[in-house]
Short mmCIF file of C-alpha atoms in Angstrom, two decimals:
data_model
loop_
_atom_site.label_atom_id
_atom_site.label_comp_id
_atom_site.label_asym_id
_atom_site.label_seq_id
_atom_site.Cartn_x
_atom_site.Cartn_y
_atom_site.Cartn_z
CA MET A 10 103.41 63.82 86.53
CA ASN A 11 103.52 60.96 89.02
CA GLN A 12 100.26 59.06 89.16
CA PRO A 13 98.74 58.03 92.49
CA GLY A 14 100.02 54.63 93.48
CA ALA A 15 102.72 54.44 90.79
CA ALA A 16 106.00 52.78 91.74
CA GLY A 17 109.38 54.42 91.54
CA ARG A 18 111.52 57.07 93.18
CA ASP A 19 110.97 60.81 93.55
CA ARG A 20 113.36 63.64 92.72
CA ASN A 21 114.85 63.39 96.22
CA GLY A 22 116.04 59.89 95.33
CA THR A 23 113.80 58.13 97.85
CA ASP A 24 111.07 55.57 97.33
CA ARG A 25 107.82 57.33 96.57
CA LYS A 26 105.05 57.13 99.10
CA VAL A 27 101.49 58.09 98.32
CA ALA A 28 99.37 59.94 100.84
CA MET A 29 95.79 61.11 100.56
CA TYR A 30 94.51 64.03 102.62
CA ARG A 31 90.74 64.22 102.78
CA ASN A 32 87.77 65.65 104.64
CA GLY A 33 89.25 69.14 104.88
CA SER A 34 89.69 72.32 102.89
CA ILE A 35 92.44 72.57 100.25
CA TYR A 36 93.68 76.05 99.37
CA THR A 37 94.17 75.64 95.63
CA ALA A 38 93.49 77.56 92.46
CA ALA A 39 92.75 74.26 90.74
CA ASP A 40 89.42 73.82 92.58
CA PRO A 41 88.20 76.31 95.21
CA PHE A 42 85.86 73.66 96.61
CA ALA A 43 88.49 70.90 96.89
CA THR A 44 88.41 68.87 100.08
CA ALA A 45 91.05 66.25 99.25
CA MET A 46 94.57 66.04 97.85
CA VAL A 47 96.90 63.21 96.85
CA VAL A 48 100.65 63.53 97.31
CA ASP A 49 102.81 61.13 95.30
CA GLY A 50 106.35 61.25 96.65
CA ASP A 51 107.45 64.87 96.37
CA THR A 52 104.70 65.94 93.97
CA ILE A 53 101.05 66.88 94.21
CA ALA A 54 99.27 64.35 92.03
CA TRP A 55 95.63 65.32 92.39
CA VAL A 56 93.20 67.67 94.12
CA GLY A 57 89.44 67.28 94.12
CA SER A 58 86.23 66.47 95.90
CA GLU A 59 85.43 64.04 98.69
CA GLN A 60 83.35 61.89 96.34
CA ALA A 61 86.22 61.59 93.87
CA ALA A 62 88.65 60.83 96.70
CA THR A 63 86.52 57.86 97.71
CA SER A 64 86.71 56.46 94.20
CA ILE A 65 90.53 56.65 93.92
CA ALA A 66 91.55 55.71 97.46
CA ASP A 67 93.25 52.32 97.84
CA SER A 68 95.10 50.34 100.47
CA SER A 69 98.55 51.45 99.25
CA MET A 70 97.92 55.03 100.34
CA GLU A 71 98.36 56.57 103.74
CA VAL A 72 95.03 58.28 104.31
CA ILE A 73 95.04 61.29 106.63
CA ASP A 74 91.66 62.52 107.82
CA LEU A 75 91.94 66.32 108.01
CA ARG A 76 88.81 66.51 110.18
CA GLY A 77 88.00 69.93 108.73
CA ALA A 78 91.54 71.27 108.80
CA LEU A 79 92.97 73.61 106.17
CA LEU A 80 95.75 72.40 103.90
CA ALA A 81 97.56 75.33 102.28
CA PRO A 82 100.89 76.19 100.65
CA GLY A 83 103.73 76.37 103.16
CA PHE A 84 105.00 79.74 104.29
CA VAL A 85 108.24 81.33 103.11
CA ASP A 86 109.96 83.82 105.40
CA SER A 87 111.64 86.32 103.11
CA HIS A 88 114.02 87.69 105.76
CA ALA A 89 115.34 85.78 108.76
CA HIS A 90 118.52 85.10 110.73
CA LEU A 91 118.94 81.51 111.89
CA THR A 92 121.69 81.87 114.47
CA GLU A 93 120.23 85.07 115.89
CA THR A 94 116.81 83.42 116.13
CA GLY A 95 118.22 80.44 117.99
CA LEU A 96 120.09 82.74 120.35
CA ALA A 97 116.91 84.69 121.07
CA LEU A 98 114.96 81.49 121.70
CA SER A 99 117.55 80.11 124.12
CA GLY A 100 118.99 83.30 125.66
CA VAL A 101 117.70 85.82 128.17
CA LYS A 102 114.32 87.08 126.98
CA LEU A 103 113.93 90.81 127.56
CA SER A 104 110.75 91.75 125.68
CA SER A 105 108.72 91.93 128.89
CA VAL A 106 111.13 94.03 130.98
CA ARG A 107 109.85 97.53 131.69
CA SER A 108 112.77 99.22 133.43
CA ALA A 109 116.54 99.21 133.80
CA ARG A 110 116.10 97.50 137.18
CA GLU A 111 114.07 94.65 135.66
CA LEU A 112 116.68 94.25 132.93
CA LEU A 113 119.49 94.07 135.49
CA ASP A 114 117.50 91.52 137.50
CA ALA A 115 117.15 89.39 134.37
CA VAL A 116 120.91 89.54 133.85
CA ALA A 117 121.61 88.70 137.49
CA THR A 118 119.38 85.61 137.38
CA ALA A 119 120.62 84.29 134.02
CA GLY A 120 121.52 80.66 134.26
CA GLY A 121 124.57 78.82 133.02
CA SER A 122 128.12 80.07 132.76
CA GLY A 123 130.08 82.03 130.20
CA PRO A 124 128.72 84.99 128.23
CA ILE A 125 125.19 86.22 128.93
CA LEU A 126 123.31 86.75 125.68
CA GLY A 127 119.86 88.31 125.62
CA HIS A 128 117.45 89.92 123.21
CA GLY A 129 114.35 92.04 122.95
CA TRP A 130 114.53 95.08 125.23
CA ASP A 131 112.71 98.20 124.04
CA GLU A 132 113.13 101.31 126.15
CA THR A 133 110.19 103.03 124.43
CA THR A 134 107.89 100.74 126.44
CA TRP A 135 109.51 101.67 129.78
CA ASN A 136 108.07 104.24 132.18
CA ASP A 137 111.60 105.62 132.57
CA PRO A 138 113.71 105.06 129.42
CA THR A 139 117.02 105.53 131.30
CA LEU A 140 119.36 102.69 130.38
CA PRO A 141 121.68 100.88 132.81
CA THR A 142 125.37 101.73 132.86
CA LEU A 143 128.35 99.62 131.87
CA ASP A 144 129.29 99.03 135.49
CA GLU A 145 125.73 98.22 136.58
CA ILE A 146 125.53 95.51 133.92
CA GLU A 147 128.98 94.25 134.90
CA ARG A 148 128.00 93.94 138.56
CA ALA A 149 124.68 92.26 137.76
CA ALA A 150 126.49 89.68 135.63
CA GLY A 151 129.11 88.91 138.28
CA GLY A 152 131.93 89.51 135.83
CA ARG A 153 130.47 87.49 132.93
CA THR A 154 130.52 89.30 129.59
CA VAL A 155 127.09 90.56 128.50
CA TYR A 156 125.55 91.33 125.11
CA LEU A 157 121.86 92.31 125.08
CA SER A 158 120.43 93.20 121.66
CA ARG A 159 117.69 95.77 121.36
CA VAL A 160 114.49 94.42 119.75
CA ASP A 161 115.59 95.75 116.33
CA VAL A 162 119.15 94.32 116.70
CA HIS A 163 120.66 97.61 115.50
CA SER A 164 121.99 98.50 118.94
CA ALA A 165 122.77 96.66 122.14
CA LEU A 166 123.68 96.99 125.78
CA VAL A 167 127.07 95.56 126.76
CA SER A 168 129.05 94.99 129.93
CA ALA A 169 132.36 96.67 130.68
CA SER A 170 134.18 93.37 130.18
CA LEU A 171 132.68 92.87 126.69
CA ALA A 172 133.50 96.48 125.79
CA ALA A 173 137.12 95.79 126.72
CA ALA A 174 137.26 92.43 124.94
CA ALA A 175 135.80 93.92 121.75
CA GLY A 176 138.09 96.95 121.82
CA LEU A 177 135.20 99.40 121.67
CA LYS A 178 137.15 102.42 122.94
CA GLY A 179 137.54 104.89 120.10
CA LEU A 180 135.07 103.16 117.76
CA ASP A 181 132.19 105.05 116.16
CA GLY A 182 129.06 104.37 118.16
CA PHE A 183 130.72 103.92 121.57
CA ALA A 184 130.36 106.88 123.92
CA GLY A 185 131.66 105.18 127.05
CA ASN A 186 128.26 103.96 128.16
CA ALA A 187 126.49 100.61 127.86
CA ARG A 188 124.54 101.33 124.66
CA VAL A 189 126.45 100.70 121.44
CA VAL A 190 125.47 101.47 117.83
CA ARG A 191 127.06 101.43 114.36
CA ALA A 192 130.69 100.20 114.27
CA ALA A 193 130.84 99.64 118.02
CA HIS A 194 127.72 97.49 117.89
CA THR A 195 129.20 95.41 115.06
CA ALA A 196 132.41 94.82 117.03
CA ALA A 197 130.51 93.90 120.20
CA ARG A 198 128.19 91.51 118.38
CA LEU A 199 130.97 89.73 116.50
CA THR A 200 132.95 89.32 119.73
CA ALA A 201 129.89 87.95 121.52
CA ARG A 202 129.33 85.49 118.66
CA GLN A 203 132.66 83.72 119.10
CA PHE A 204 131.21 80.45 120.30
CA PRO A 205 131.95 76.82 119.30
CA SER A 206 130.54 75.51 116.03
CA THR A 207 128.53 72.94 117.97
CA ASP A 208 126.73 75.77 119.76
CA ARG A 209 126.16 77.58 116.47
CA ARG A 210 124.69 74.45 114.95
CA GLY A 211 122.40 74.04 117.93
CA TYR A 212 121.12 77.60 117.59
CA GLN A 213 120.42 77.17 113.89
CA GLU A 214 118.70 73.82 114.43
CA GLN A 215 116.47 75.35 117.10
CA ALA A 216 115.49 78.12 114.69
CA LEU A 217 114.67 75.65 111.91
CA GLN A 218 112.57 73.53 114.25
CA GLU A 219 110.68 76.61 115.39
CA ALA A 220 110.03 77.54 111.76
CA ALA A 221 108.82 74.06 110.82
CA ALA A 222 106.47 73.96 113.80
CA ASN A 223 104.89 77.17 112.53
CA GLY A 224 104.26 76.11 108.95
CA TYR A 225 107.37 77.47 107.21
CA VAL A 226 108.86 75.44 104.38
CA ALA A 227 111.64 77.92 103.59
CA LEU A 228 113.49 80.88 105.09
CA ALA A 229 115.72 83.45 103.40
CA GLU A 230 118.88 83.58 105.51
CA MET A 231 120.23 87.14 105.45
CA SER A 232 123.88 86.75 106.39
CA ALA A 233 126.39 89.59 106.22
CA PRO A 234 129.94 90.25 107.46
CA HIS A 235 128.74 92.61 110.21
CA ILE A 236 126.37 89.93 111.55
CA CYS A 237 128.48 86.81 111.32
CA GLY A 238 131.36 85.27 109.41
CA PRO A 239 131.14 83.13 106.29
CA ASP A 240 131.31 80.03 108.50
CA ASP A 241 127.86 80.91 109.84
CA LEU A 242 126.54 81.27 106.28
CA ARG A 243 128.10 77.97 105.18
CA MET A 244 126.54 76.17 108.12
CA ALA A 245 123.14 77.69 107.36
CA ALA A 246 123.34 76.62 103.72
CA SER A 247 124.50 73.11 104.70
CA TRP A 248 121.10 72.34 106.22
CA ASN A 249 119.80 71.95 102.67
CA GLU A 250 121.90 68.79 102.38
CA GLN A 251 119.85 67.16 105.13
CA ALA A 252 116.24 66.11 104.76
CA GLY A 253 113.68 67.14 107.32
CA ASN A 254 114.33 70.89 107.63
CA PRO A 255 112.83 73.96 106.01
CA GLN A 256 114.82 75.02 102.97
CA VAL A 257 117.38 77.74 103.55
CA LEU A 258 117.55 80.43 100.85
CA PRO A 259 121.02 81.92 101.50
CA TYR A 260 122.05 85.52 100.84
CA TRP A 261 125.31 87.27 101.66
CA GLY A 262 125.33 91.04 102.15
CA GLU A 263 128.86 92.06 101.19
CA LEU A 264 129.61 95.16 99.12
CA ALA A 265 131.17 94.68 95.68
CA SER A 266 133.04 97.44 93.87
CA SER A 267 133.27 95.82 90.43
CA GLU A 268 132.14 92.79 88.43
CA ASN A 269 135.43 91.01 89.17
CA HIS A 270 135.18 91.85 92.86
CA ALA A 271 131.62 90.51 93.02
CA GLN A 272 132.69 87.28 91.34
CA SER A 273 135.62 86.97 93.76
CA ILE A 274 133.30 87.34 96.75
CA LEU A 275 131.02 84.63 95.38
CA ASP A 276 133.94 82.31 94.58
CA ASN A 277 135.46 82.64 98.05
CA LEU A 278 132.33 82.09 100.15
CA GLY A 279 132.62 78.32 100.06
CA THR A 280 128.93 77.88 99.37
CA ALA A 281 126.45 78.96 96.73
CA VAL A 282 124.23 81.95 97.49
CA LEU A 283 121.25 83.46 95.73
CA GLY A 284 122.76 86.92 95.68
CA LEU A 285 124.90 89.58 97.29
CA ALA A 286 121.87 91.01 99.01
CA GLY A 287 119.96 91.18 102.25
CA ASP A 288 121.40 93.00 105.24
CA LEU A 289 123.88 95.07 103.30
CA ASN A 290 123.00 98.18 105.26
CA ILE A 291 122.49 101.53 103.58
CA ASP A 292 121.16 102.71 106.95
CA GLY A 293 119.99 101.41 110.32
CA SER A 294 116.67 101.27 112.20
CA ILE A 295 113.99 103.63 113.47
CA GLY A 296 114.14 102.25 117.02
CA SER A 297 117.89 102.81 117.37
CA ARG A 298 117.63 106.15 115.52
CA THR A 299 120.13 104.97 112.92
CA ALA A 300 117.72 104.89 109.94
CA ALA A 301 118.68 107.76 107.62
CA LEU A 302 115.94 110.41 107.50
CA LEU A 303 115.41 113.50 105.36
CA ASP A 304 114.17 115.40 108.43
CA ASP A 305 115.04 115.23 112.12
CA TYR A 306 113.76 112.52 114.41
CA SER A 307 110.77 113.93 116.26
CA ASP A 308 112.25 112.95 119.62
CA ALA A 309 115.86 113.92 118.82
CA THR A 310 116.24 117.38 117.35
CA GLY A 311 119.21 117.68 115.01
CA HIS A 312 119.54 113.93 114.58
CA ARG A 313 118.78 112.28 111.24
CA GLY A 314 120.36 108.84 111.56
CA SER A 315 123.22 107.40 109.54
CA LEU A 316 124.00 106.58 105.92
CA TYR A 317 126.47 103.70 106.03
CA LEU A 318 127.21 103.70 102.29
CA SER A 319 127.48 106.38 99.64
CA VAL A 320 125.40 106.55 96.47
CA GLU A 321 128.55 105.79 94.49
CA GLU A 322 129.29 102.64 96.50
CA ALA A 323 125.72 101.36 96.16
CA ALA A 324 125.72 102.13 92.42
CA LYS A 325 128.90 100.13 91.89
CA HIS A 326 127.33 97.20 93.72
CA PHE A 327 124.18 97.31 91.60
CA ALA A 328 126.23 97.57 88.40
CA ALA A 329 128.60 94.75 89.32
CA THR A 330 125.89 92.29 90.25
CA SER A 331 123.73 93.25 87.26
CA LEU A 332 126.62 92.46 84.92
CA LEU A 333 126.88 89.02 86.55
CA GLY A 334 123.12 88.54 86.45
CA VAL A 335 122.86 87.92 90.20
CA GLN A 336 120.62 89.58 92.74
CA ALA A 337 121.80 92.57 94.70
CA GLY A 338 119.97 94.12 97.58
CA PHE A 339 120.23 96.43 100.54
CA HIS A 340 118.71 96.91 103.97
CA VAL A 341 116.96 100.29 103.75
CA ILE A 342 114.46 101.82 106.15
CA GLY A 343 114.62 105.63 106.21
CA ASP A 344 113.48 107.96 103.43
CA ALA A 345 116.98 109.41 103.03
CA GLY A 346 118.32 105.88 102.78
CA LEU A 347 115.78 105.03 100.09
CA ASP A 348 116.63 108.18 98.14
CA ALA A 349 120.28 107.11 98.15
CA ILE A 350 119.35 103.65 96.86
CA LEU A 351 117.16 105.08 94.09
CA ASP A 352 119.91 107.47 93.02
CA ALA A 353 122.30 104.52 93.00
CA LEU A 354 119.92 102.57 90.75
CA ASP A 355 119.78 105.50 88.33
CA ALA A 356 123.57 105.71 88.26
CA ALA A 357 123.97 101.95 87.77
CA ALA A 358 121.36 101.94 84.99
CA ALA A 359 123.24 104.73 83.22
CA GLU A 360 126.34 102.52 83.30
CA VAL A 361 125.01 99.04 82.44
CA GLY A 362 121.52 99.74 81.05
CA GLU A 363 118.06 99.58 82.58
CA GLN A 364 117.36 96.15 81.12
CA ARG A 365 120.29 94.56 82.95
CA ILE A 366 119.10 96.13 86.20
CA ARG A 367 115.59 94.77 85.75
CA ALA A 368 116.74 91.34 84.59
CA ALA A 369 118.88 90.77 87.70
CA GLY A 370 115.78 90.78 89.96
CA HIS A 371 117.26 92.98 92.67
CA ARG A 372 115.54 93.25 96.03
CA LEU A 373 115.38 95.66 98.96
CA GLU A 374 114.74 94.74 102.58
CA HIS A 375 112.19 96.63 104.73
CA VAL A 376 111.65 99.89 102.75
CA GLU A 377 109.52 101.32 105.54
CA MET A 378 109.43 104.96 104.41
CA ALA A 379 108.46 105.32 100.74
CA ASP A 380 106.30 108.01 99.15
CA GLN A 381 104.56 107.50 95.80
CA ALA A 382 107.40 109.03 93.79
CA ALA A 383 109.86 106.58 95.33
CA ILE A 384 107.47 103.66 94.81
CA ASP A 385 107.17 104.56 91.11
CA ARG A 386 110.96 104.54 90.78
CA LEU A 387 111.11 101.09 92.41
CA ALA A 388 108.51 99.81 89.95
CA LYS A 389 110.53 101.20 87.03
CA TYR A 390 113.44 98.91 87.90
CA SER A 391 111.32 95.86 88.89
CA ILE A 392 112.73 95.92 92.40
CA SER A 393 111.18 93.43 94.84
CA VAL A 394 110.46 94.68 98.34
CA SER A 395 110.86 92.28 101.25
CA ALA A 396 108.71 93.79 104.01
CA GLN A 397 107.87 92.85 107.59
CA PRO A 398 104.20 93.30 108.58
CA GLY A 399 105.07 92.53 112.18
CA PHE A 400 106.89 95.85 112.39
CA ASP A 401 103.65 97.78 112.00
CA ALA A 402 101.85 95.48 114.44
CA ALA A 403 104.57 96.07 117.03
CA TRP A 404 105.27 99.78 116.54
CA GLY A 405 102.59 101.36 114.36
CA ALA A 406 99.80 101.96 116.89
CA PRO A 407 99.05 105.49 118.12
CA GLY A 408 101.63 106.46 120.70
CA GLY A 409 103.91 103.63 119.61
CA LEU A 410 107.54 103.68 118.54
CA TYR A 411 106.89 105.07 115.06
CA GLU A 412 104.88 108.00 116.38
CA GLN A 413 107.44 108.69 119.11
CA ARG A 414 110.33 108.73 116.65
CA LEU A 415 108.61 110.19 113.58
CA GLY A 416 105.51 112.11 114.63
CA ALA A 417 103.02 112.54 111.76
CA ARG A 418 105.36 110.70 109.39
CA SER A 419 104.45 107.48 111.20
CA GLN A 420 101.24 107.33 109.14
CA THR A 421 103.27 106.82 105.96
CA MET A 422 105.15 103.75 107.16
CA ASN A 423 105.09 100.34 105.43
CA PRO A 424 102.87 101.28 102.44
CA PHE A 425 101.80 97.76 101.45
CA ALA A 426 98.70 98.74 99.47
CA SER A 427 100.63 101.41 97.57
CA PHE A 428 103.32 98.90 96.63
CA TYR A 429 100.70 96.52 95.27
CA ALA A 430 98.78 99.24 93.44
CA SER A 431 101.96 100.42 91.72
CA GLY A 432 103.11 96.97 90.64
CA VAL A 433 106.06 96.66 93.00
CA PRO A 434 106.61 92.95 93.75
CA ILE A 435 106.29 92.49 97.51
CA THR A 436 107.12 89.55 99.72
CA PHE A 437 106.84 89.22 103.47
CA GLY A 438 109.01 87.97 106.32
CA SER A 439 109.65 88.37 110.02
CA ASP A 440 113.26 89.56 110.29
CA SER A 441 113.34 86.99 113.10
CA PRO A 442 114.29 87.46 115.88
CA VAL A 443 113.04 91.06 115.53
CA THR A 444 109.49 89.73 115.20
CA PRO A 445 108.61 86.07 115.86
CA LEU A 446 108.11 83.26 113.36
CA ARG A 447 104.31 83.50 113.45
CA PRO A 448 103.08 83.70 109.85
CA TRP A 449 99.35 84.08 110.55
CA SER A 450 100.08 86.96 112.91
CA SER A 451 101.99 88.53 110.04
CA VAL A 452 99.05 88.03 107.66
CA ARG A 453 96.76 89.58 110.28
CA ALA A 454 99.10 92.58 110.53
CA CYS A 455 98.49 93.24 106.82
CA LEU A 456 94.72 93.16 107.38
CA GLU A 457 94.94 95.41 110.45
CA HIS A 458 97.60 97.88 109.30
CA SER A 459 97.62 100.95 111.54
CA ASN A 460 96.95 103.05 108.42
CA SER A 461 93.65 101.81 107.00
CA GLU A 462 94.62 103.05 103.53
CA GLN A 463 97.58 100.62 103.46
CA ARG A 464 95.65 97.49 104.44
CA ILE A 465 95.52 94.60 101.99
CA SER A 466 93.33 91.51 101.79
CA ALA A 467 94.19 88.28 103.56
CA ARG A 468 94.57 86.62 100.17
CA ALA A 469 97.11 89.20 98.97
CA ALA A 470 98.95 88.94 102.29
CA PHE A 471 98.95 85.14 102.14
CA LEU A 472 100.36 85.15 98.61
CA GLY A 473 103.02 87.59 99.78
CA HIS A 474 103.99 85.13 102.51
CA THR A 475 104.02 82.06 100.23
CA ARG A 476 104.30 82.12 96.45
CA ALA A 477 105.88 85.59 96.34
CA GLY A 478 108.69 84.40 98.59
CA TRP A 479 109.75 81.85 96.00
CA ARG A 480 109.48 84.39 93.21
CA ALA A 481 111.60 86.93 95.07
CA SER A 482 114.33 84.30 95.40
CA ARG A 483 114.05 83.55 91.66
CA HIS A 484 113.14 79.92 92.27
CA ARG A 485 113.36 77.88 89.09
CA ASN A 486 109.96 76.15 89.46
CA PRO A 487 107.06 78.53 88.72
CA LEU A 488 104.63 76.15 90.45
CA MET A 489 106.36 76.43 93.82
CA GLY A 490 103.98 77.89 96.36
CA GLN A 491 100.86 76.51 94.69
CA LEU A 492 98.83 73.36 95.36
CA VAL A 493 98.09 72.17 91.84
CA PRO A 494 98.82 68.84 90.14
CA GLY A 495 102.47 68.66 89.15
CA ALA A 496 103.62 71.19 91.74
CA PRO A 497 106.11 70.33 94.51
CA ALA A 498 104.37 69.01 97.62
CA SER A 499 105.22 71.88 99.96
CA PHE A 500 102.39 72.70 102.33
CA ALA A 501 101.17 73.00 105.89
CA VAL A 502 98.04 71.69 107.61
CA TRP A 503 96.22 73.97 110.04
CA GLU A 504 93.56 73.44 112.68
CA VAL A 505 91.15 76.32 112.15
CA GLU A 506 88.00 77.59 113.83
CA GLU A 507 86.46 79.21 110.74
CA LEU A 508 87.33 79.81 107.09
CA MET A 509 86.34 82.96 105.26
CA VAL A 510 87.41 85.64 102.80
CA GLN A 511 88.88 88.70 104.53
CA VAL A 512 89.43 91.90 102.63
CA ALA A 513 90.81 95.32 103.50
CA ASP A 514 87.49 97.02 102.62
CA SER A 515 84.59 95.78 104.75
CA ARG A 516 82.09 96.96 102.10
CA VAL A 517 82.94 93.97 99.88
CA GLN A 518 83.15 91.40 102.64
CA SER A 519 79.66 90.02 102.12
CA TRP A 520 79.80 89.25 98.42
CA SER A 521 83.35 87.97 98.46
CA THR A 522 82.43 85.27 100.98
CA ASP A 523 79.70 83.97 98.70
CA PRO A 524 80.73 80.51 97.39
CA ARG A 525 79.84 81.64 93.89
CA ALA A 526 82.83 84.01 94.00
CA ARG A 527 85.01 80.85 93.87
CA THR A 528 87.59 82.55 96.11
CA PRO A 529 89.74 80.15 98.18
CA LEU A 530 89.09 80.52 101.89
CA LEU A 531 91.61 81.33 104.62
CA PRO A 532 91.37 81.15 108.42
CA ALA A 533 89.35 83.84 110.17
CA LEU A 534 91.95 86.05 111.80
CA ASP A 535 89.72 88.55 113.57
CA THR A 536 89.67 86.38 116.69
CA GLY A 537 93.25 87.33 117.51
CA LYS A 538 94.14 83.64 117.77
CA ASP A 539 96.46 81.97 115.28
CA PRO A 540 95.60 78.61 113.71
CA LEU A 541 97.47 75.62 115.12
CA CYS A 542 100.00 73.96 112.81
CA LEU A 543 99.33 70.23 112.54
CA GLN A 544 101.89 69.32 109.88
CA THR A 545 104.55 70.91 107.66
CA VAL A 546 105.77 69.16 104.50
CA HIS A 547 108.37 70.35 102.00
CA GLU A 548 108.79 68.56 98.68
CA GLY A 549 107.10 65.50 100.12
CA ILE A 550 109.23 65.31 103.28
CA GLU A 551 107.54 65.82 106.62
CA LEU A 552 109.27 68.55 108.63
CA PHE A 553 106.86 68.69 111.55
CA ALA A 554 103.82 66.78 112.76
CA HIS A 555 101.61 67.63 115.73
CA GLU A 556 100.71 64.71 117.94
CA SER A 557 97.04 65.10 117.02
CA LEU A 558 97.54 64.83 113.24
CA ARG A 559 97.22 61.07 112.99
CA GLY A 560 95.57 60.55 116.36
#
């Protein structure tokens, strides 16, 4: 372990600098009452009390007065899309439109030239859910091609000119109107994404800056052929070669039919990935009615969504990756989709053995509809679940999207507490741009789950957003995500109004906030206001600093 003030270079190959943070609150298992921390290069060297900090401080250190701020492990987003996030941040923002007319007005007033790209419309929030037509969008855009992704990014509205350019006629999911799903949506999106590499880099950089400014030290990039090409993935992974950005944890969601095929995919990507996992879709989304259900959608009789892959195809993928010892994973939301995945796991285990399946550390994205029998089967194979608390916050309220689409089944969505109780490893993310890069809002969503039986404590939610993210990516350092001596210096500093212990059951709130419980404190989230990020640091390198940090 590096000692405070020692000379030398850190593991990043740069001269070590020593910084002391004091007069705050340090979220650490090493000392629940710690108020100070010393960072030596890229490593945490010491945590302790204010009195001890005074005794070891010297003129060689940069001393940062936290002024009561919280210093905590940096957030990890377990499911994000860099280019899509940048596009949503810079494109036409449609989350506030409440009618087809307002959407067309937004298109008509879009600035710039070239394609019009927008994101975030949700017709379930409109008084009249009637969507605009191809020709109406074409006229509003003045002939510019238009691609407007729904909030879940599993369907979109397109202009007539984009439909023609993408060759949508005759494709599954194109019915001659503006809304496209399935294969037609993939074709439209890929056509709309044919922009210069300089633009792509700008979008990704904007997304990384947004993440750093909100306390993220890493994001799992979920690339897949239907979202972007390998060039997008390679660019995303290349950010790890440059200091000063959150770490990108790259995944590629391409289906493998055999061990040799899986190895060939990995060899031909041109960059290393953590697995053939992520947005390899077994089904779609609830909002676009493409998630595969066992029973009809409540608002669409006779419609049960889509299974994009067969059990046999998914089983071959699990078997192939397990033989290589690399992670596999699928995007799965509906209960019929999850049943297919679980049957595929059984088939793969029969071929290569349960131990190989468990050892590979496979993961599933979303898993929104899971009963206890399904959860027990996930636990059997040590499958990690990458879930998005923001989904429930956005759509789980009475009368919201889930209830509209699923009726009484909406109460069974996103069973976080059941996952934890059954020993299913769970990690959290945003699926940005589907929900924003706001980690404390995501923690709050766990505390305020629309189903009170599925609420979890702030501490469990925080661990799911930090340390669990590193574990789900099979990070080699077991100390990552903790603030203890010898651990990598990856953390964020937060301006907070109040610190407390927040639990899912209000009956234990009073004793758990007692200092004698020695439980680390987190920001009070019942105010509805998120803490302000003052600084983000990853492995000793500052990614973001608010102007007030050193003021």
